[in-house]
Amino acid sequence: MLHVAVVGSGPSGVYSAQSLVQQSQDPGVRVDVLDRLPCPYGLVRYGVAPDHEKIKSLQNNLRAVLEDERVRFLGGVQVGPGGVPVARLRELYHAVVYCVGAATDRHLSVPGEELAGSWSATEFVSWYSAHPDSVANGFVLGARSAVVIGVGNVAVDVTRMLARGAAELNPTDMPQAALTALASSKVTEISMVGRRGPSQARFTTKELRELGALPDTDVVVDPEELALDPAYLDPSGLPAAQRRNVEVLRGWAAAPPQGRPRRIRLRFFLRPVELLREGGTSPVDRNRALEGGRVGAVRFERTVPDGQGGVTGTGRYEDIEAQLVLRSVGYRGVPLEGLPFDADRGTVPNLAGRILRDGSISPGEYVAGWIKRGPTGVIGSNRPCAKETVSSLLEDAPGLVRRDVPEDPLAALRAAGAQPVEWAGWQAIERAEAELGASFGRGVVKLPDWESLLAAARTAAS
């Protein structure tokens, strides 16, 4: 009987578990889905914007997999430092599939990036999504203008959340503290800025159009900026998705602002070179930005296409006011102690999902998702990725099952210091979140911290 551990309960982890029980010829296959958090679903719970109920409903599909009798959810299990070592996990299962995603964000690497008011979009998303590791708050406190650096879907998400009002946020599962802060926000000017042109932006058309549907908000696009992109002037050669983006932007560029209370500016061909301290406009003050203080503006250099798909600087600069700066320039995988790591790619070296150690396949060790291929694609991209990895695993299974492993590794996991939150514990968390929402006159409201999550999970045993 094949026993497999899947580390990570986000889409790639759950799809891996699903493929294992569907593709395996072994009717006795057993899959333990381990997660560091007491809650399943990964970025579907903690990364999808609260107002995207249709995408969040994917949790129902993931739930069906985790409720399969051959699959067991074990939350609150740390793998690696401070938890179950990779080598020990390998002893407890015939195979281990690591689906640990890309846990950190990329930096701008420009002066002043560490000023107060400068954050990663990941930190902002974690806050309004109630991720228990989030310790940041006060994002919008005292801010009138915001700059979002990046033109992908995450950038669109955080821009949209900054522009939402209380009436639109109240029906979501956003934690109460974040809802209160955003509902009372004084941010009225939001600039979403990309270093390249509209034809190369990474947002999807559906996400882009949502900005134009926000109440009390103008979307402003400079036609002269758009015209710097040759593909914008003649989009006929673009893929359909980029061509639709261009059509949406053309419509906004042609429409005059309506003078609504909030304004979103979409800017292109601007590269961030420095974050300026609030009140610091002279060269001397800018040089002292690293000594502390709050961000007051972002200095950008105007770029132009270089004819080879990239951009080049022009030596012309523009400052955009901002007391809040959110960088959204991509994610990056981080090493997991005990596994090989390709620092250049931010992935675990692998061949069709089989982990490579010093160029050779490591029996029984696999990866799927972003830690396998890098932070690319949408949620659905994880399904074929997981299927490929599981196909490799099942090809190897006849040799893997010859090794003796415990009938049930749960006791060994506890002996290693883990205190697993099983499915009943997760269901208790769900009940607690429904009760919390009812107390505020809302629907489900997420519990925002480790203490409350674990306290709710423990009620399952009482």
CSV table of C-alpha atoms in Angstrom, one decimal:
chain,number,residue,atom,x,y,z
A,1,MET,CA,0.0,0.0,0.0
A,2,LEU,CA,1.5,3.3,-1.1
A,3,HIS,CA,1.8,6.0,1.6
A,4,VAL,CA,2.5,9.5,0.3
A,5,ALA,CA,3.0,12.8,2.1
A,6,VAL,CA,2.1,16.0,0.2
A,7,VAL,CA,3.6,19.1,1.8
A,8,GLY,CA,1.3,22.1,1.2
A,9,SER,CA,-2.4,22.2,0.9
A,10,GLY,CA,-2.8,24.9,-1.7
A,11,PRO,CA,-4.0,24.1,-5.2
A,12,SER,CA,-0.8,22.3,-6.3
A,13,GLY,CA,-0.8,20.2,-3.2
A,14,VAL,CA,-4.5,19.3,-3.3
A,15,TYR,CA,-4.3,18.6,-7.1
A,16,SER,CA,-1.4,16.3,-6.4
A,17,ALA,CA,-3.4,14.4,-3.8
A,18,GLN,CA,-6.3,14.2,-6.2
A,19,SER,CA,-4.1,12.9,-9.0
A,20,LEU,CA,-2.7,10.3,-6.7
A,21,VAL,CA,-6.0,8.8,-5.7
A,22,GLN,CA,-7.4,9.0,-9.2
A,23,GLN,CA,-4.4,7.7,-11.1
A,24,SER,CA,-3.0,5.1,-8.8
A,25,GLN,CA,-3.7,1.5,-9.5
A,26,ASP,CA,-3.3,0.8,-5.8
A,27,PRO,CA,-6.8,1.0,-4.2
A,28,GLY,CA,-5.1,1.2,-0.8
A,29,VAL,CA,-3.1,4.4,-1.6
A,30,ARG,CA,-3.1,6.8,1.3
A,31,VAL,CA,-2.2,10.5,1.1
A,32,ASP,CA,-1.4,12.8,4.0
A,33,VAL,CA,-1.6,16.5,3.1
A,34,LEU,CA,0.6,18.4,5.5
A,35,ASP,CA,0.5,22.2,6.0
A,36,ARG,CA,2.3,24.6,8.2
A,37,LEU,CA,-1.0,26.4,8.8
A,38,PRO,CA,-4.0,25.0,10.6
A,39,CYS,CA,-6.1,26.0,7.6
A,40,PRO,CA,-6.1,24.4,4.1
A,41,TYR,CA,-6.3,25.8,0.6
A,42,GLY,CA,-3.1,28.0,0.6
A,43,LEU,CA,-3.3,31.0,-1.7
A,44,VAL,CA,-7.0,30.3,-2.5
A,45,ARG,CA,-7.7,31.2,1.2
A,46,TYR,CA,-4.9,33.7,1.7
A,47,GLY,CA,-4.1,35.1,-1.7
A,48,VAL,CA,-7.4,35.5,-3.7
A,49,ALA,CA,-8.9,38.9,-3.1
A,50,PRO,CA,-11.9,38.8,-0.7
A,51,ASP,CA,-14.2,40.3,-3.3
A,52,HIS,CA,-13.5,37.5,-5.8
A,53,GLU,CA,-16.1,35.1,-4.5
A,54,LYS,CA,-16.3,33.1,-7.6
A,55,ILE,CA,-12.6,32.2,-7.5
A,56,LYS,CA,-12.7,31.7,-3.7
A,57,SER,CA,-15.5,29.1,-4.3
A,58,LEU,CA,-12.7,26.9,-5.7
A,59,GLN,CA,-12.3,25.9,-2.1
A,60,ASN,CA,-15.4,23.7,-2.5
A,61,ASN,CA,-13.6,21.7,-5.1
A,62,LEU,CA,-10.4,21.4,-3.0
A,63,ARG,CA,-12.6,20.4,0.0
A,64,ALA,CA,-14.0,17.5,-1.9
A,65,VAL,CA,-10.5,16.1,-2.4
A,66,LEU,CA,-9.5,16.6,1.2
A,67,GLU,CA,-12.7,14.8,2.4
A,68,ASP,CA,-11.8,11.7,0.3
A,69,GLU,CA,-11.4,8.8,2.7
A,70,ARG,CA,-8.0,8.1,1.2
A,71,VAL,CA,-6.8,11.6,1.9
A,72,ARG,CA,-6.0,13.1,5.3
A,73,PHE,CA,-5.4,16.8,6.1
A,74,LEU,CA,-2.9,17.5,8.8
A,75,GLY,CA,-2.5,21.2,9.5
A,76,GLY,CA,-0.1,22.9,11.9
A,77,VAL,CA,2.8,20.6,10.8
A,78,GLN,CA,6.0,22.5,10.2
A,79,VAL,CA,8.4,20.7,7.8
A,80,GLY,CA,12.0,21.8,8.1
A,81,PRO,CA,13.7,24.0,10.8
A,82,GLY,CA,11.7,23.9,14.0
A,83,GLY,CA,9.6,21.0,12.8
A,84,VAL,CA,9.8,17.7,11.1
A,85,PRO,CA,13.1,17.4,9.3
A,86,VAL,CA,13.0,16.5,5.6
A,87,ALA,CA,15.1,13.4,6.2
A,88,ARG,CA,12.6,12.2,8.9
A,89,LEU,CA,9.6,12.8,6.7
A,90,ARG,CA,11.2,10.7,4.0
A,91,GLU,CA,11.5,7.8,6.5
A,92,LEU,CA,7.8,8.0,7.3
A,93,TYR,CA,6.4,7.8,3.8
A,94,HIS,CA,7.2,5.9,0.6
A,95,ALA,CA,7.2,9.3,-1.2
A,96,VAL,CA,7.0,13.0,-0.4
A,97,VAL,CA,5.7,15.7,-2.8
A,98,TYR,CA,6.7,19.2,-1.9
A,99,CYS,CA,4.2,21.9,-2.9
A,100,VAL,CA,5.5,24.8,-0.9
A,101,GLY,CA,4.9,27.5,-3.4
A,102,ALA,CA,7.0,30.7,-3.7
A,103,ALA,CA,6.9,32.2,-0.2
A,104,THR,CA,8.6,35.6,-0.6
A,105,ASP,CA,8.4,38.6,-2.9
A,106,ARG,CA,10.9,40.3,-5.1
A,107,HIS,CA,12.3,43.6,-4.1
A,108,LEU,CA,12.8,46.8,-6.2
A,109,SER,CA,16.4,47.2,-4.9
A,110,VAL,CA,16.2,51.0,-5.0
A,111,PRO,CA,17.2,53.6,-2.3
A,112,GLY,CA,14.5,54.3,0.2
A,113,GLU,CA,12.6,51.0,-0.3
A,114,GLU,CA,12.7,50.4,3.5
A,115,LEU,CA,11.0,53.7,4.4
A,116,ALA,CA,7.8,53.6,6.5
A,117,GLY,CA,4.8,53.3,4.2
A,118,SER,CA,6.7,51.1,1.7
A,119,TRP,CA,5.5,47.5,1.7
A,120,SER,CA,5.3,44.5,-0.6
A,121,ALA,CA,1.9,43.7,-2.0
A,122,THR,CA,2.3,40.3,-0.3
A,123,GLU,CA,2.3,42.0,3.1
A,124,PHE,CA,-0.8,44.0,2.2
A,125,VAL,CA,-2.6,40.9,0.8
A,126,SER,CA,-1.7,38.9,3.9
A,127,TRP,CA,-3.1,41.6,6.1
A,128,TYR,CA,-6.5,41.9,4.4
A,129,SER,CA,-6.7,38.1,4.0
A,130,ALA,CA,-6.1,37.4,7.7
A,131,HIS,CA,-2.9,35.4,7.2
A,132,PRO,CA,-1.8,34.4,10.8
A,133,ASP,CA,1.8,35.4,10.1
A,134,SER,CA,0.8,39.0,9.2
A,135,VAL,CA,2.0,41.4,11.9
A,136,ALA,CA,1.7,44.5,9.8
A,137,ASN,CA,-1.0,47.1,10.0
A,138,GLY,CA,-1.5,50.8,9.5
A,139,PHE,CA,-1.1,50.5,5.7
A,140,VAL,CA,-3.5,53.3,4.9
A,141,LEU,CA,-3.2,55.3,8.1
A,142,GLY,CA,-2.4,58.9,7.1
A,143,ALA,CA,-2.2,58.1,3.4
A,144,ARG,CA,-3.8,60.3,0.8
A,145,SER,CA,-2.1,58.9,-2.3
A,146,ALA,CA,-0.8,55.4,-3.1
A,147,VAL,CA,1.5,54.0,-5.8
A,148,VAL,CA,1.3,50.3,-6.8
A,149,ILE,CA,4.4,49.2,-8.7
A,150,GLY,CA,3.6,46.4,-11.1
A,151,VAL,CA,1.0,45.7,-13.7
A,152,GLY,CA,0.0,42.1,-13.0
A,153,ASN,CA,-3.2,40.7,-11.5
A,154,VAL,CA,-1.9,41.1,-7.9
A,155,ALA,CA,-1.3,44.7,-8.6
A,156,VAL,CA,-4.8,45.1,-9.9
A,157,ASP,CA,-6.2,43.3,-6.8
A,158,VAL,CA,-4.5,45.6,-4.3
A,159,THR,CA,-5.4,48.7,-6.4
A,160,ARG,CA,-9.0,47.6,-6.4
A,161,MET,CA,-9.0,46.8,-2.6
A,162,LEU,CA,-7.7,50.3,-2.0
A,163,ALA,CA,-10.5,51.8,-3.9
A,164,ARG,CA,-13.3,49.7,-2.4
A,165,GLY,CA,-15.8,51.3,0.0
A,166,ALA,CA,-17.4,49.9,3.2
A,167,ALA,CA,-20.5,48.8,1.4
A,168,GLU,CA,-18.5,46.6,-1.0
A,169,LEU,CA,-16.1,45.2,1.6
A,170,ASN,CA,-18.7,44.3,4.3
A,171,PRO,CA,-20.0,41.2,2.5
A,172,THR,CA,-16.5,39.7,2.2
A,173,ASP,CA,-14.7,37.5,4.7
A,174,MET,CA,-12.1,40.2,5.3
A,175,PRO,CA,-11.0,40.4,9.0
A,176,GLN,CA,-12.9,43.1,10.9
A,177,ALA,CA,-9.8,45.3,11.7
A,178,ALA,CA,-8.8,45.4,8.0
A,179,LEU,CA,-12.3,46.2,6.9
A,180,THR,CA,-12.6,49.0,9.4
A,181,ALA,CA,-9.2,50.5,8.3
A,182,LEU,CA,-10.0,50.3,4.6
A,183,ALA,CA,-13.5,51.6,5.0
A,184,SER,CA,-12.2,54.7,6.7
A,185,SER,CA,-9.2,55.2,4.3
A,186,LYS,CA,-8.5,58.7,3.0
A,187,VAL,CA,-6.7,57.4,-0.1
A,188,THR,CA,-8.3,59.0,-3.1
A,189,GLU,CA,-5.4,58.8,-5.7
A,190,ILE,CA,-4.0,55.5,-6.7
A,191,SER,CA,-1.3,55.1,-9.4
A,192,MET,CA,-0.6,51.6,-10.8
A,193,VAL,CA,2.7,51.9,-12.6
A,194,GLY,CA,4.6,49.6,-15.0
A,195,ARG,CA,8.1,49.9,-16.5
A,196,ARG,CA,7.0,48.5,-19.9
A,197,GLY,CA,4.0,49.2,-22.2
A,198,PRO,CA,0.4,48.1,-22.1
A,199,SER,CA,0.9,45.3,-24.6
A,200,GLN,CA,3.3,43.6,-22.2
A,201,ALA,CA,1.3,44.0,-19.0
A,202,ARG,CA,0.5,40.8,-17.1
A,203,PHE,CA,-3.0,41.5,-15.9
A,204,THR,CA,-5.9,39.6,-17.4
A,205,THR,CA,-8.7,41.5,-19.2
A,206,LYS,CA,-11.3,40.4,-16.7
A,207,GLU,CA,-9.3,41.8,-13.8
A,208,LEU,CA,-8.5,45.0,-15.7
A,209,ARG,CA,-12.2,45.7,-16.5
A,210,GLU,CA,-13.1,45.4,-12.8
A,211,LEU,CA,-11.3,48.6,-12.2
A,212,GLY,CA,-13.7,50.4,-14.5
A,213,ALA,CA,-16.7,49.0,-12.7
A,214,LEU,CA,-15.7,50.4,-9.3
A,215,PRO,CA,-18.3,52.9,-8.0
A,216,ASP,CA,-17.2,56.5,-7.3
A,217,THR,CA,-13.9,55.9,-9.1
A,218,ASP,CA,-12.5,57.3,-12.3
A,219,VAL,CA,-9.9,55.3,-14.3
A,220,VAL,CA,-7.5,57.6,-16.1
A,221,VAL,CA,-5.0,56.6,-18.8
A,222,ASP,CA,-2.7,59.0,-20.7
A,223,PRO,CA,-3.1,58.4,-24.5
A,224,GLU,CA,0.4,59.8,-25.1
A,225,GLU,CA,1.9,57.2,-22.7
A,226,LEU,CA,0.1,54.4,-24.4
A,227,ALA,CA,1.2,55.6,-27.8
A,228,LEU,CA,4.9,54.9,-26.8
A,229,ASP,CA,4.1,51.2,-27.3
A,230,PRO,CA,4.2,50.3,-31.0
A,231,ALA,CA,2.1,47.3,-30.4
A,232,TYR,CA,-0.6,49.5,-28.8
A,233,LEU,CA,-0.7,51.6,-32.0
A,234,ASP,CA,-1.2,48.4,-34.1
A,235,PRO,CA,-2.4,45.6,-31.8
A,236,SER,CA,-3.3,43.2,-34.7
A,237,GLY,CA,-0.3,41.1,-34.1
A,238,LEU,CA,-0.9,40.7,-30.4
A,239,PRO,CA,-2.2,37.5,-28.7
A,240,ALA,CA,-6.0,37.8,-28.0
A,241,ALA,CA,-5.6,38.5,-24.3
A,242,GLN,CA,-3.2,41.4,-24.8
A,243,ARG,CA,-5.3,42.7,-27.7
A,244,ARG,CA,-8.4,42.8,-25.4
A,245,ASN,CA,-6.3,44.7,-22.8
A,246,VAL,CA,-5.4,47.3,-25.3
A,247,GLU,CA,-9.0,47.7,-26.3
A,248,VAL,CA,-10.1,48.3,-22.7
A,249,LEU,CA,-7.2,50.9,-22.3
A,250,ARG,CA,-8.2,52.6,-25.5
A,251,GLY,CA,-11.7,53.1,-24.2
A,252,TRP,CA,-10.5,54.6,-21.0
A,253,ALA,CA,-8.0,56.9,-22.7
A,254,ALA,CA,-10.8,58.3,-24.9
A,255,ALA,CA,-13.2,58.9,-22.1
A,256,PRO,CA,-13.0,62.1,-20.1
A,257,PRO,CA,-12.8,61.8,-16.2
A,258,GLN,CA,-16.2,62.2,-14.5
A,259,GLY,CA,-14.8,64.0,-11.4
A,260,ARG,CA,-15.6,61.1,-9.1
A,261,PRO,CA,-14.2,61.1,-5.5
A,262,ARG,CA,-11.5,58.5,-6.2
A,263,ARG,CA,-9.1,58.2,-9.1
A,264,ILE,CA,-7.0,55.3,-10.4
A,265,ARG,CA,-4.2,56.3,-12.8
A,266,LEU,CA,-2.7,53.6,-15.0
A,267,ARG,CA,0.8,54.6,-15.9
A,268,PHE,CA,3.3,52.9,-18.3
A,269,PHE,CA,6.9,53.2,-19.3
A,270,LEU,CA,8.1,54.4,-15.8
A,271,ARG,CA,10.8,52.6,-13.9
A,272,PRO,CA,11.2,53.2,-10.1
A,273,VAL,CA,14.6,54.5,-9.2
A,274,GLU,CA,14.1,55.9,-5.7
A,275,LEU,CA,11.6,56.3,-2.9
A,276,LEU,CA,11.7,59.8,-1.4
A,277,ARG,CA,11.1,60.7,2.2
A,278,GLU,CA,8.0,62.7,2.9
A,279,GLY,CA,9.0,66.4,2.7
A,280,GLY,CA,12.3,65.5,1.2
A,281,THR,CA,12.6,67.0,-2.3
A,282,SER,CA,16.1,68.5,-2.3
A,283,PRO,CA,19.1,66.3,-3.2
A,284,VAL,CA,20.4,66.6,0.4
A,285,ASP,CA,17.1,65.5,1.9
A,286,ARG,CA,16.9,62.6,-0.6
A,287,ASN,CA,20.3,61.4,0.4
A,288,ARG,CA,19.1,61.3,4.0
A,289,ALA,CA,16.1,59.1,3.2
A,290,LEU,CA,17.9,56.0,4.4
A,291,GLU,CA,18.0,57.5,7.9
A,292,GLY,CA,14.3,56.9,8.3
A,293,GLY,CA,11.0,58.7,8.0
A,294,ARG,CA,8.0,58.0,5.9
A,295,VAL,CA,7.8,57.7,2.1
A,296,GLY,CA,6.3,60.8,0.4
A,297,ALA,CA,6.9,60.1,-3.3
A,298,VAL,CA,8.4,57.7,-5.8
A,299,ARG,CA,10.9,58.9,-8.3
A,300,PHE,CA,10.5,57.2,-11.7
A,301,GLU,CA,12.6,57.3,-14.8
A,302,ARG,CA,10.8,57.4,-18.1
A,303,THR,CA,11.6,54.4,-20.3
A,304,VAL,CA,11.1,53.7,-24.0
A,305,PRO,CA,11.0,50.4,-25.9
A,306,ASP,CA,14.4,49.1,-26.9
A,307,GLY,CA,13.1,47.2,-29.9
A,308,GLN,CA,14.0,43.8,-28.4
A,309,GLY,CA,11.1,43.4,-26.0
A,310,GLY,CA,12.6,45.4,-23.2
A,311,VAL,CA,13.0,49.0,-22.3
A,312,THR,CA,15.8,51.5,-21.9
A,313,GLY,CA,16.0,54.6,-19.7
A,314,THR,CA,15.8,58.1,-21.1
A,315,GLY,CA,17.3,60.1,-18.3
A,316,ARG,CA,14.0,62.0,-17.7
A,317,TYR,CA,12.4,61.6,-14.3
A,318,GLU,CA,9.0,62.1,-12.7
A,319,ASP,CA,8.0,62.1,-9.0
A,320,ILE,CA,4.6,60.7,-8.0
A,321,GLU,CA,3.3,61.5,-4.6
A,322,ALA,CA,2.6,58.6,-2.3
A,323,GLN,CA,2.4,58.0,1.4
A,324,LEU,CA,1.7,54.3,0.6
A,325,VAL,CA,3.8,52.3,-1.8
A,326,LEU,CA,3.1,48.7,-2.6
A,327,ARG,CA,5.5,46.7,-4.8
A,328,SER,CA,4.0,43.9,-6.8
A,329,VAL,CA,6.9,42.8,-9.0
A,330,GLY,CA,6.7,39.0,-8.6
A,331,TYR,CA,7.2,36.1,-6.1
A,332,ARG,CA,10.2,34.0,-5.4
A,333,GLY,CA,10.7,30.5,-3.9
A,334,VAL,CA,12.8,30.1,-0.8
A,335,PRO,CA,15.1,27.2,0.2
A,336,LEU,CA,13.7,24.4,2.4
A,337,GLU,CA,16.4,23.0,4.6
A,338,GLY,CA,17.2,19.5,3.5
A,339,LEU,CA,16.2,20.0,-0.1
A,340,PRO,CA,18.4,21.2,-3.0
A,341,PHE,CA,17.7,24.6,-4.3
A,342,ASP,CA,18.4,26.6,-7.5
A,343,ALA,CA,19.0,30.1,-6.2
A,344,ASP,CA,19.0,31.6,-9.7
A,345,ARG,CA,15.5,30.2,-10.6
A,346,GLY,CA,14.1,30.1,-7.0
A,347,THR,CA,13.0,26.5,-7.6
A,348,VAL,CA,14.0,23.0,-6.5
A,349,PRO,CA,15.9,21.2,-9.3
A,350,ASN,CA,13.7,18.5,-10.8
A,351,LEU,CA,13.1,16.4,-13.8
A,352,ALA,CA,9.3,16.1,-14.5
A,353,GLY,CA,8.7,16.6,-10.8
A,354,ARG,CA,11.4,14.2,-9.6
A,355,ILE,CA,13.8,16.1,-7.3
A,356,LEU,CA,17.4,16.1,-8.5
A,357,ARG,CA,20.3,16.0,-6.0
A,358,ASP,CA,23.6,16.9,-7.6
A,359,GLY,CA,22.1,16.1,-11.0
A,360,SER,CA,20.7,12.7,-10.0
A,361,ILE,CA,17.1,11.7,-9.3
A,362,SER,CA,16.5,11.4,-5.5
A,363,PRO,CA,14.1,8.4,-5.1
A,364,GLY,CA,10.8,9.2,-3.4
A,365,GLU,CA,11.2,13.0,-3.5
A,366,TYR,CA,9.1,15.2,-5.8
A,367,VAL,CA,7.9,18.8,-6.3
A,368,ALA,CA,4.8,20.4,-7.8
A,369,GLY,CA,3.6,23.9,-8.2
A,370,TRP,CA,5.6,27.1,-8.1
A,371,ILE,CA,8.5,25.5,-6.2
A,372,LYS,CA,8.8,23.2,-9.2
A,373,ARG,CA,8.3,25.6,-12.2
A,374,GLY,CA,8.6,29.1,-10.7
A,375,PRO,CA,5.7,31.6,-10.0
A,376,THR,CA,4.0,31.4,-13.3
A,377,GLY,CA,0.5,30.8,-14.5
A,378,VAL,CA,-2.9,30.9,-12.8
A,379,ILE,CA,-4.5,28.6,-10.2
A,380,GLY,CA,-5.6,26.2,-12.9
A,381,SER,CA,-2.0,25.8,-14.2
A,382,ASN,CA,-1.2,23.8,-11.1
A,383,ARG,CA,-3.5,20.9,-12.2
A,384,PRO,CA,-1.4,19.7,-15.2
A,385,CYS,CA,1.8,20.5,-13.2
A,386,ALA,CA,0.6,18.2,-10.4
A,387,LYS,CA,-0.5,15.5,-12.8
A,388,GLU,CA,2.9,15.4,-14.4
A,389,THR,CA,4.6,15.0,-11.0
A,390,VAL,CA,2.2,12.3,-9.9
A,391,SER,CA,2.7,10.4,-13.2
A,392,SER,CA,6.4,10.4,-12.4
A,393,LEU,CA,5.8,9.2,-8.8
A,394,LEU,CA,3.5,6.4,-9.9
A,395,GLU,CA,6.0,5.2,-12.5
A,396,ASP,CA,8.4,4.9,-9.6
A,397,ALA,CA,5.9,3.4,-7.2
A,398,PRO,CA,6.8,-0.3,-7.7
A,399,GLY,CA,10.3,0.4,-6.3
A,400,LEU,CA,9.2,2.8,-3.6
A,401,VAL,CA,6.7,0.5,-1.9
A,402,ARG,CA,9.4,-2.1,-1.2
A,403,ARG,CA,10.7,0.1,1.6
A,404,ASP,CA,9.0,-0.4,5.0
A,405,VAL,CA,7.3,2.6,6.5
A,406,PRO,CA,5.0,3.0,9.5
A,407,GLU,CA,1.4,1.9,9.1
A,408,ASP,CA,0.3,5.3,10.4
A,409,PRO,CA,3.0,8.1,10.7
A,410,LEU,CA,0.8,10.3,13.0
A,411,ALA,CA,2.5,9.1,16.2
A,412,ALA,CA,5.9,9.7,14.7
A,413,LEU,CA,4.9,13.2,13.6
A,414,ARG,CA,3.8,14.0,17.1
A,415,ALA,CA,7.0,12.6,18.5
A,416,ALA,CA,8.9,15.0,16.2
A,417,GLY,CA,7.0,17.9,17.9
A,418,ALA,CA,4.1,18.3,15.6
A,419,GLN,CA,0.6,18.9,16.9
A,420,PRO,CA,-1.5,18.2,13.8
A,421,VAL,CA,-4.8,19.9,13.3
A,422,GLU,CA,-7.0,17.3,11.6
A,423,TRP,CA,-10.1,17.9,9.5
A,424,ALA,CA,-12.4,18.1,12.5
A,425,GLY,CA,-10.2,20.9,13.8
A,426,TRP,CA,-10.5,22.8,10.5
A,427,GLN,CA,-14.2,22.4,10.6
A,428,ALA,CA,-14.2,23.9,14.1
A,429,ILE,CA,-12.3,26.9,12.7
A,430,GLU,CA,-14.9,27.3,10.1
A,431,ARG,CA,-17.7,27.3,12.7
A,432,ALA,CA,-15.8,29.9,14.8
A,433,GLU,CA,-15.4,32.1,11.7
A,434,ALA,CA,-19.1,31.9,11.0
A,435,GLU,CA,-19.9,32.8,14.6
A,436,LEU,CA,-17.5,35.7,14.5
A,437,GLY,CA,-19.2,37.0,11.3
A,438,ALA,CA,-22.6,36.8,12.9
A,439,SER,CA,-21.4,38.8,15.9
A,440,PHE,CA,-20.6,41.7,13.4
A,441,GLY,CA,-23.7,41.3,11.4
A,442,ARG,CA,-21.7,39.9,8.5
A,443,GLY,CA,-21.2,36.6,6.8
A,444,VAL,CA,-18.1,34.5,7.5
A,445,VAL,CA,-15.2,36.6,9.0
A,446,LYS,CA,-11.8,35.1,9.1
A,447,LEU,CA,-9.9,34.6,12.4
A,448,PRO,CA,-6.8,36.8,12.0
A,449,ASP,CA,-4.1,35.2,14.2
A,450,TRP,CA,-2.5,31.9,15.3
A,451,GLU,CA,-3.9,32.1,18.9
A,452,SER,CA,-7.6,32.3,17.8
A,453,LEU,CA,-7.2,29.7,15.0
A,454,LEU,CA,-5.6,27.1,17.3
A,455,ALA,CA,-8.1,27.9,20.1
A,456,ALA,CA,-10.9,27.3,17.7
A,457,ALA,CA,-9.3,24.1,16.4
A,458,ARG,CA,-9.0,22.7,19.9
A,459,THR,CA,-12.7,23.0,20.5
A,460,ALA,CA,-13.1,20.0,18.1
A,461,ALA,CA,-11.6,17.7,20.8
A,462,SER,CA,-13.8,19.1,23.6
